PDB file of C-alpha atoms in Angstrom:
ATOM      1  CA  MET A 495       0.000   0.000   0.000  1.00 33.00           C
ATOM      2  CA  ARG A 496       2.814   2.455   0.717  1.00 28.00           C
ATOM      3  CA  LYS A 497       4.076   2.035  -2.854  1.00 33.00           C
ATOM      4  CA  LEU A 498       0.614   2.597  -4.319  1.00 31.00           C
ATOM      5  CA  PHE A 499       0.117   5.803  -2.278  1.00 31.00           C
ATOM      6  CA  LEU A 500       3.529   7.051  -3.351  1.00 33.00           C
ATOM      7  CA  VAL A 501       2.746   6.551  -7.037  1.00 32.00           C
ATOM      8  CA  SER A 502      -0.560   8.383  -6.678  1.00 33.00           C
ATOM      9  CA  SER A 503       1.063  11.271  -4.798  1.00 33.00           C
ATOM     10  CA  VAL A 504       3.764  11.709  -7.432  1.00 33.00           C
ATOM     11  CA  LEU A 505       1.172  11.850 -10.207  1.00 32.00           C
ATOM     12  CA  VAL A 506      -0.825  14.514  -8.376  1.00 32.00           C
ATOM     13  CA  ALA A 507       2.254  16.599  -7.611  1.00 34.00           C
ATOM     14  CA  ALA A 508       3.319  16.481 -11.242  1.00 34.00           C
ATOM     15  CA  GLY A 509       0.130  18.290 -12.227  1.00 33.00           C
ATOM     16  CA  VAL A 510       0.506  21.194  -9.783  1.00 32.00           C
ATOM     17  CA  ALA A 511       1.820  24.482 -11.211  1.00 39.00           C
ATOM     18  CA  SER A 512       2.320  28.054 -10.095  1.00 46.00           C
ATOM     19  CA  ALA A 513       1.380  31.275 -11.912  1.00 48.00           C
ATOM     20  CA  GLY A 514       3.906  32.665 -14.384  1.00 58.00           C
ATOM     21  CA  PRO A 515       5.505  36.135 -14.170  1.00 77.00           C
ATOM     22  CA  VAL A 516       3.053  38.976 -14.780  1.00 92.00           C
ATOM     23  CA  THR A 517       3.596  42.746 -14.529  1.00 95.00           C
ATOM     24  CA  VAL A 518       0.550  44.988 -14.243  1.00 96.00           C
ATOM     25  CA  PRO A 519       1.289  48.656 -15.155  1.00 97.00           C
ATOM     26  CA  GLY A 520      -0.664  51.644 -13.856  1.00 98.00           C
ATOM     27  CA  THR A 521      -0.723  55.440 -14.119  1.00 98.00           C
ATOM     28  CA  ALA A 522      -1.947  57.972 -11.556  1.00 98.00           C
ATOM     29  CA  THR A 523      -2.521  61.629 -12.484  1.00 98.00           C
ATOM     30  CA  SER A 524      -3.457  64.858 -10.740  1.00 98.00           C
ATOM     31  CA  ILE A 525      -4.037  68.247 -12.333  1.00 98.00           C
ATOM     32  CA  ALA A 526      -4.043  71.485 -10.350  1.00 98.00           C
ATOM     33  CA  ASN A 527      -5.696  74.612 -11.756  1.00 97.00           C
ATOM     34  CA  ASN A 528      -8.082  77.370 -10.751  1.00 95.00           C
ATOM     35  CA  VAL A 529     -11.054  75.024 -10.958  1.00 95.00           C
ATOM     36  CA  ASN A 530      -9.526  72.392  -8.680  1.00 93.00           C
ATOM     37  CA  ASP A 531      -7.605  74.817  -6.438  1.00 93.00           C
ATOM     38  CA  PRO A 532      -9.510  78.100  -6.175  1.00 90.00           C
ATOM     39  CA  PRO A 533      -8.038  81.107  -4.340  1.00 90.00           C
ATOM     40  CA  ALA A 534      -7.001  81.635  -1.708  1.00 86.00           C
ATOM     41  CA  ALA A 535      -5.655  78.094  -1.580  1.00 87.00           C
ATOM     42  CA  SER A 536      -3.704  78.793  -4.766  1.00 93.00           C
ATOM     43  CA  TRP A 537      -3.547  81.333  -7.553  1.00 97.00           C
ATOM     44  CA  PHE A 538      -3.890  79.593 -10.900  1.00 97.00           C
ATOM     45  CA  LEU A 539      -5.283  81.816 -13.658  1.00 96.00           C
ATOM     46  CA  PRO A 540      -9.040  81.263 -14.086  1.00 95.00           C
ATOM     47  CA  SER A 541     -10.178  79.595 -17.286  1.00 92.00           C
ATOM     48  CA  GLY A 542     -10.708  82.126 -20.069  1.00 91.00           C
ATOM     49  CA  ALA A 543      -8.859  84.944 -18.283  1.00 94.00           C
ATOM     50  CA  THR A 544      -6.171  86.891 -20.135  1.00 94.00           C
ATOM     51  CA  PRO A 545      -2.714  86.914 -18.520  1.00 95.00           C
ATOM     52  CA  GLY A 546      -1.224  90.267 -17.679  1.00 93.00           C
ATOM     53  CA  TYR A 547       0.621  92.249 -15.031  1.00 90.00           C
ATOM     54  CA  THR A 548      -2.436  92.521 -12.822  1.00 87.00           C
ATOM     55  CA  PRO A 549      -3.199  91.140  -9.352  1.00 90.00           C
ATOM     56  CA  PRO A 550      -3.907  88.715  -7.927  1.00 93.00           C
ATOM     57  CA  TRP A 551      -2.833  86.245 -10.624  1.00 95.00           C
ATOM     58  CA  TYR A 552       0.463  87.906 -11.509  1.00 95.00           C
ATOM     59  CA  ARG A 553       2.423  87.430  -8.312  1.00 95.00           C
ATOM     60  CA  TYR A 554       5.788  88.778  -7.187  1.00 94.00           C
ATOM     61  CA  CYS A 555       8.696  87.554  -5.068  1.00 93.00           C
ATOM     62  CA  PHE A 556       6.929  88.367  -1.801  1.00 94.00           C
ATOM     63  CA  GLN A 557       3.787  86.508  -2.924  1.00 95.00           C
ATOM     64  CA  ASP A 558       5.117  82.944  -3.179  1.00 96.00           C
ATOM     65  CA  TRP A 559       2.486  80.231  -3.073  1.00 97.00           C
ATOM     66  CA  GLY A 560       1.975  76.500  -3.525  1.00 97.00           C
ATOM     67  CA  TRP A 561      -0.495  73.742  -4.189  1.00 97.00           C
ATOM     68  CA  ASP A 562      -1.072  70.053  -3.488  1.00 97.00           C
ATOM     69  CA  HIS A 563      -1.338  66.986  -5.683  1.00 98.00           C
ATOM     70  CA  ALA A 564      -3.058  63.796  -4.552  1.00 97.00           C
ATOM     71  CA  VAL A 565      -2.990  60.503  -6.452  1.00 98.00           C
ATOM     72  CA  SER A 566      -4.295  57.030  -5.696  1.00 97.00           C
ATOM     73  CA  TYR A 567      -2.920  53.707  -6.896  1.00 98.00           C
ATOM     74  CA  ALA A 568      -4.800  50.609  -8.007  1.00 97.00           C
ATOM     75  CA  PRO A 569      -4.929  47.872  -5.348  1.00 96.00           C
ATOM     76  CA  ASP A 570      -2.794  44.751  -5.633  1.00 97.00           C
ATOM     77  CA  PRO A 571      -4.213  42.807  -8.622  1.00 95.00           C
ATOM     78  CA  CYS A 572      -1.988  39.755  -8.145  1.00 95.00           C
ATOM     79  CA  PRO A 573      -3.357  36.377  -7.026  1.00 92.00           C
ATOM     80  CA  TYR A 574      -3.490  35.950  -3.261  1.00 91.00           C
ATOM     81  CA  GLY A 575      -2.346  39.584  -2.757  1.00 92.00           C
ATOM     82  CA  THR A 576       1.334  38.737  -3.264  1.00 92.00           C
ATOM     83  CA  GLY A 577       2.163  41.574  -5.690  1.00 95.00           C
ATOM     84  CA  VAL A 578       5.163  43.851  -5.224  1.00 96.00           C
ATOM     85  CA  PHE A 579       4.503  47.577  -5.838  1.00 97.00           C
ATOM     86  CA  LYS A 580       7.185  49.544  -7.703  1.00 97.00           C
ATOM     87  CA  PHE A 581       7.446  53.119  -9.026  1.00 98.00           C
ATOM     88  CA  VAL A 582       8.612  53.330 -12.648  1.00 98.00           C
ATOM     89  CA  SER A 583       8.738  57.046 -13.518  1.00 98.00           C
ATOM     90  CA  GLY A 584       6.942  60.320 -12.999  1.00 98.00           C
ATOM     91  CA  SER A 585       6.820  63.963 -14.014  1.00 98.00           C
ATOM     92  CA  LEU A 586       5.521  67.323 -12.848  1.00 98.00           C
ATOM     93  CA  THR A 587       4.640  69.769 -15.638  1.00 98.00           C
ATOM     94  CA  VAL A 588       3.990  73.467 -14.989  1.00 98.00           C
ATOM     95  CA  HIS A 589       2.449  75.929 -17.489  1.00 98.00           C
ATOM     96  CA  ALA A 590       3.620  79.477 -16.687  1.00 97.00           C
ATOM     97  CA  TRP A 591       3.509  83.012 -18.115  1.00 96.00           C
ATOM     98  CA  GLY A 592       5.974  85.855 -17.761  1.00 92.00           C
ATOM     99  CA  VAL A 593       9.017  83.962 -16.470  1.00 93.00           C
ATOM    100  CA  HIS A 594      12.126  86.130 -17.018  1.00 86.00           C
ATOM    101  CA  ASN A 595      15.621  84.782 -17.501  1.00 81.00           C
ATOM    102  CA  ASP A 596      17.182  87.169 -14.969  1.00 80.00           C
ATOM    103  CA  ASP A 597      15.013  86.078 -12.037  1.00 85.00           C
ATOM    104  CA  PRO A 598      14.553  82.297 -11.868  1.00 92.00           C
ATOM    105  CA  THR A 599      11.350  80.985 -10.347  1.00 96.00           C
ATOM    106  CA  LEU A 600      12.126  77.794  -8.443  1.00 97.00           C
ATOM    107  CA  ILE A 601       9.819  74.807  -7.929  1.00 98.00           C
ATOM    108  CA  TYR A 602      10.021  72.610  -4.821  1.00 98.00           C
ATOM    109  CA  ALA A 603       8.182  69.335  -4.168  1.00 98.00           C
ATOM    110  CA  ASP A 604       7.895  68.221  -0.553  1.00 98.00           C
ATOM    111  CA  GLY A 605      10.806  70.555   0.178  1.00 97.00           C
ATOM    112  CA  VAL A 606      13.036  69.087  -2.543  1.00 98.00           C
ATOM    113  CA  LEU A 607      14.233  71.518  -5.233  1.00 98.00           C
ATOM    114  CA  LEU A 608      13.165  70.260  -8.667  1.00 98.00           C
ATOM    115  CA  GLY A 609      14.583  73.187 -10.643  1.00 98.00           C
ATOM    116  CA  ALA A 610      13.609  76.484 -12.264  1.00 97.00           C
ATOM    117  CA  LEU A 611      10.722  77.235 -14.592  1.00 97.00           C
ATOM    118  CA  GLN A 612      11.610  77.621 -18.247  1.00 96.00           C
ATOM    119  CA  THR A 613      11.975  81.282 -19.186  1.00 93.00           C
ATOM    120  CA  GLN A 614      10.169  83.045 -22.006  1.00 91.00           C
ATOM    121  CA  PRO A 615      12.141  84.432 -24.971  1.00 88.00           C
ATOM    122  CA  PRO A 616      13.618  87.885 -24.226  1.00 83.00           C
ATOM    123  CA  GLY A 617      11.321  90.748 -25.115  1.00 79.00           C
ATOM    124  CA  SER A 618       8.175  88.616 -25.337  1.00 83.00           C
ATOM    125  CA  ASN A 619       5.359  87.676 -23.004  1.00 85.00           C
ATOM    126  CA  THR A 620       4.420  84.076 -23.707  1.00 91.00           C
ATOM    127  CA  TRP A 621       3.478  80.838 -22.012  1.00 96.00           C
ATOM    128  CA  THR A 622       6.203  78.310 -21.282  1.00 96.00           C
ATOM    129  CA  THR A 623       5.880  74.661 -20.298  1.00 98.00           C
ATOM    130  CA  THR A 624       8.396  73.119 -17.911  1.00 98.00           C
ATOM    131  CA  THR A 625       8.528  69.389 -17.174  1.00 98.00           C
ATOM    132  CA  PHE A 626      10.445  68.046 -14.192  1.00 98.00           C
ATOM    133  CA  ASN A 627      11.215  64.322 -14.399  1.00 98.00           C
ATOM    134  CA  LEU A 628      10.742  62.485 -11.111  1.00 98.00           C
ATOM    135  CA  SER A 629      12.964  59.481 -10.450  1.00 98.00           C
ATOM    136  CA  PRO A 630      11.692  56.218  -8.929  1.00 98.00           C
ATOM    137  CA  ALA A 631      13.792  56.962  -5.836  1.00 98.00           C
ATOM    138  CA  PHE A 632      12.139  60.366  -5.422  1.00 98.00           C
ATOM    139  CA  LEU A 633       8.677  58.879  -5.940  1.00 98.00           C
ATOM    140  CA  GLN A 634       9.355  56.151  -3.388  1.00 98.00           C
ATOM    141  CA  SER A 635      10.508  58.742  -0.877  1.00 97.00           C
ATOM    142  CA  GLU A 636       7.878  61.436  -1.455  1.00 97.00           C
ATOM    143  CA  LEU A 637       4.840  59.867  -3.125  1.00 97.00           C
ATOM    144  CA  SER A 638       4.348  56.534  -1.378  1.00 96.00           C
ATOM    145  CA  ASP A 639       1.553  58.230   0.571  1.00 97.00           C
ATOM    146  CA  GLY A 640      -0.007  59.596  -2.641  1.00 97.00           C
ATOM    147  CA  ASN A 641       0.443  63.254  -1.650  1.00 98.00           C
ATOM    148  CA  LEU A 642       2.837  65.864  -3.044  1.00 98.00           C
ATOM    149  CA  ASN A 643       3.127  69.438  -1.791  1.00 98.00           C
ATOM    150  CA  VAL A 644       4.512  71.845  -4.401  1.00 98.00           C
ATOM    151  CA  TRP A 645       5.898  75.284  -3.533  1.00 98.00           C
ATOM    152  CA  MET A 646       6.980  78.062  -5.897  1.00 97.00           C
ATOM    153  CA  ASP A 647       9.711  80.566  -5.052  1.00 97.00           C
ATOM    154  CA  ILE A 648       8.846  83.454  -7.393  1.00 96.00           C
ATOM    155  CA  ASP A 649      11.691  85.701  -8.552  1.00 93.00           C
ATOM    156  CA  SER A 650      14.232  83.975  -6.311  1.00 93.00           C
ATOM    157  CA  THR A 651      16.821  86.695  -6.975  1.00 91.00           C
ATOM    158  CA  TRP A 652      14.387  89.537  -6.142  1.00 91.00           C
ATOM    159  CA  ASN A 653      14.791  91.398  -9.424  1.00 86.00           C
ATOM    160  CA  GLY A 654      11.246  92.707  -9.359  1.00 85.00           C
ATOM    161  CA  SER A 655       9.256  90.583 -11.826  1.00 86.00           C
ATOM    162  CA  GLY A 656       6.518  88.046 -11.240  1.00 92.00           C
ATOM    163  CA  VAL A 657       4.827  85.052 -12.831  1.00 96.00           C
ATOM    164  CA  ILE A 658       1.393  83.593 -13.587  1.00 97.00           C
ATOM    165  CA  LEU A 659       0.568  79.886 -13.502  1.00 97.00           C
ATOM    166  CA  ASP A 660      -2.107  78.302 -15.663  1.00 97.00           C
ATOM    167  CA  TRP A 661      -1.983  74.700 -14.480  1.00 98.00           C
ATOM    168  CA  ALA A 662       0.280  71.973 -13.086  1.00 98.00           C
ATOM    169  CA  ASP A 663       0.035  68.297 -13.987  1.00 98.00           C
ATOM    170  CA  LEU A 664       1.473  65.387 -11.991  1.00 98.00           C
ATOM    171  CA  ILE A 665       1.870  61.961 -13.644  1.00 98.00           C
ATOM    172  CA  VAL A 666       3.075  58.871 -11.778  1.00 98.00           C
ATOM    173  CA  ASN A 667       3.789  55.574 -13.548  1.00 98.00           C
ATOM    174  CA  TYR A 668       3.961  52.459 -11.398  1.00 98.00           C
ATOM    175  CA  GLU A 669       3.535  48.702 -11.648  1.00 97.00           C
ATOM    176  CA  TRP A 670       2.551  45.655  -9.656  1.00 97.00           C
ATOM    177  CA  ASP A 671       4.966  42.735 -10.046  1.00 96.00           C
ATOM    178  CA  CYS A 672       3.175  39.392  -9.776  1.00 94.00           C
ATOM    179  CA  SER A 673       6.233  37.286 -10.595  1.00 84.00           C
ATOM    180  CA  GLY A 674       7.028  36.462  -6.984  1.00 65.00           C
ATOM    181  CA  PRO A 675       6.364  33.071  -5.363  1.00 62.00           C
ATOM    182  CA  GLN A 676       2.718  32.089  -5.735  1.00 57.00           C
ATOM    183  CA  PRO A 677       0.764  29.423  -3.830  1.00 60.00           C
ATOM    184  CA  THR A 678       0.513  26.303  -6.001  1.00 60.00           C
ATOM    185  CA  VAL A 679      -2.879  25.624  -7.531  1.00 54.00           C
ATOM    186  CA  PRO A 680      -4.221  22.589  -9.436  1.00 54.00           C
ATOM    187  CA  VAL A 681      -4.427  22.985 -13.194  1.00 49.00           C
ATOM    188  CA  PRO A 682      -6.444  20.786 -15.618  1.00 54.00           C
ATOM    189  CA  ALA A 683      -3.424  18.608 -16.357  1.00 50.00           C
ATOM    190  CA  GLY A 684      -2.943  18.026 -12.647  1.00 49.00           C
ATOM    191  CA  ILE A 685      -6.549  16.988 -12.218  1.00 44.00           C
ATOM    192  CA  VAL A 686      -6.214  14.455 -15.056  1.00 43.00           C
ATOM    193  CA  LEU A 687      -3.041  13.005 -13.583  1.00 44.00           C
ATOM    194  CA  ALA A 688      -4.633  12.792 -10.161  1.00 48.00           C
ATOM    195  CA  GLY A 689      -7.512  10.867 -11.705  1.00 49.00           C
ATOM    196  CA  LEU A 690      -5.112   8.467 -13.385  1.00 44.00           C
ATOM    197  CA  GLY A 691      -3.328   7.893 -10.097  1.00 50.00           C
ATOM    198  CA  THR A 692      -6.590   7.097  -8.309  1.00 53.00           C
ATOM    199  CA  ALA A 693      -7.643   4.748 -11.118  1.00 50.00           C
ATOM    200  CA  PHE A 694      -4.298   2.973 -10.882  1.00 45.00           C
ATOM    201  CA  VAL A 695      -4.767   2.432  -7.161  1.00 46.00           C
ATOM    202  CA  GLY A 696      -8.211   0.977  -7.738  1.00 54.00           C
ATOM    203  CA  TRP A 697      -6.980  -1.343 -10.460  1.00 43.00           C
ATOM    204  CA  MET A 698      -4.211  -2.684  -8.228  1.00 48.00           C
ATOM    205  CA  ARG A 699      -6.711  -3.351  -5.447  1.00 53.00           C
ATOM    206  CA  ARG A 700      -8.978  -5.287  -7.773  1.00 51.00           C
ATOM    207  CA  ARG A 701      -6.004  -7.290  -8.986  1.00 48.00           C
ATOM    208  CA  ARG A 702      -5.171  -8.364  -5.439  1.00 52.00           C
ATOM    209  CA  HIS A 703      -8.700  -9.685  -4.905  1.00 51.00           C
ATOM    210  CA  ILE A 704      -8.940 -11.658  -8.152  1.00 52.00           C
TER     211      ILE A 704
END
């Protein structure tokens, strides 16, 4: 009997498999503008308004201000909740007006300096778009909780000019890695082999009684 049980067990075990490697990507976004962040929380230019050197939208070095981004991530989609969460990349894009090249306006995220806003061509008043790339290490450190506080240091050299912001867009790319160890589960082939093992045991029993 011990030999028969061993044969049956081996057949069943041969049909047991684990899930293959799977990576599930995801993207979280947050846009900040006058609609989502009305004054006095922040000072994005209202939709349809014309930019100009007028308060309160055009703000100077002593009128620094900031805003918040909040993102949420999809829950673990992996079987049995064994997925590993990982940040892939991210970016913060700021649309600004009136940024001069002699008075950099600096952008901070959770107290970390990201850099200066792109300046407009000399002698013109135009919109500029600045994108700050966010590394996986930065995202892991600052965005694991889904919240990012952005602060703008207007005219950091105090030369007397200001800036207007239209909107700011945060994008976070992440993924769930399901390639880790998974609990073994029966697959159709395993069920067939288990059935063959049971049938073999029954046949041997009948043989002993004939």
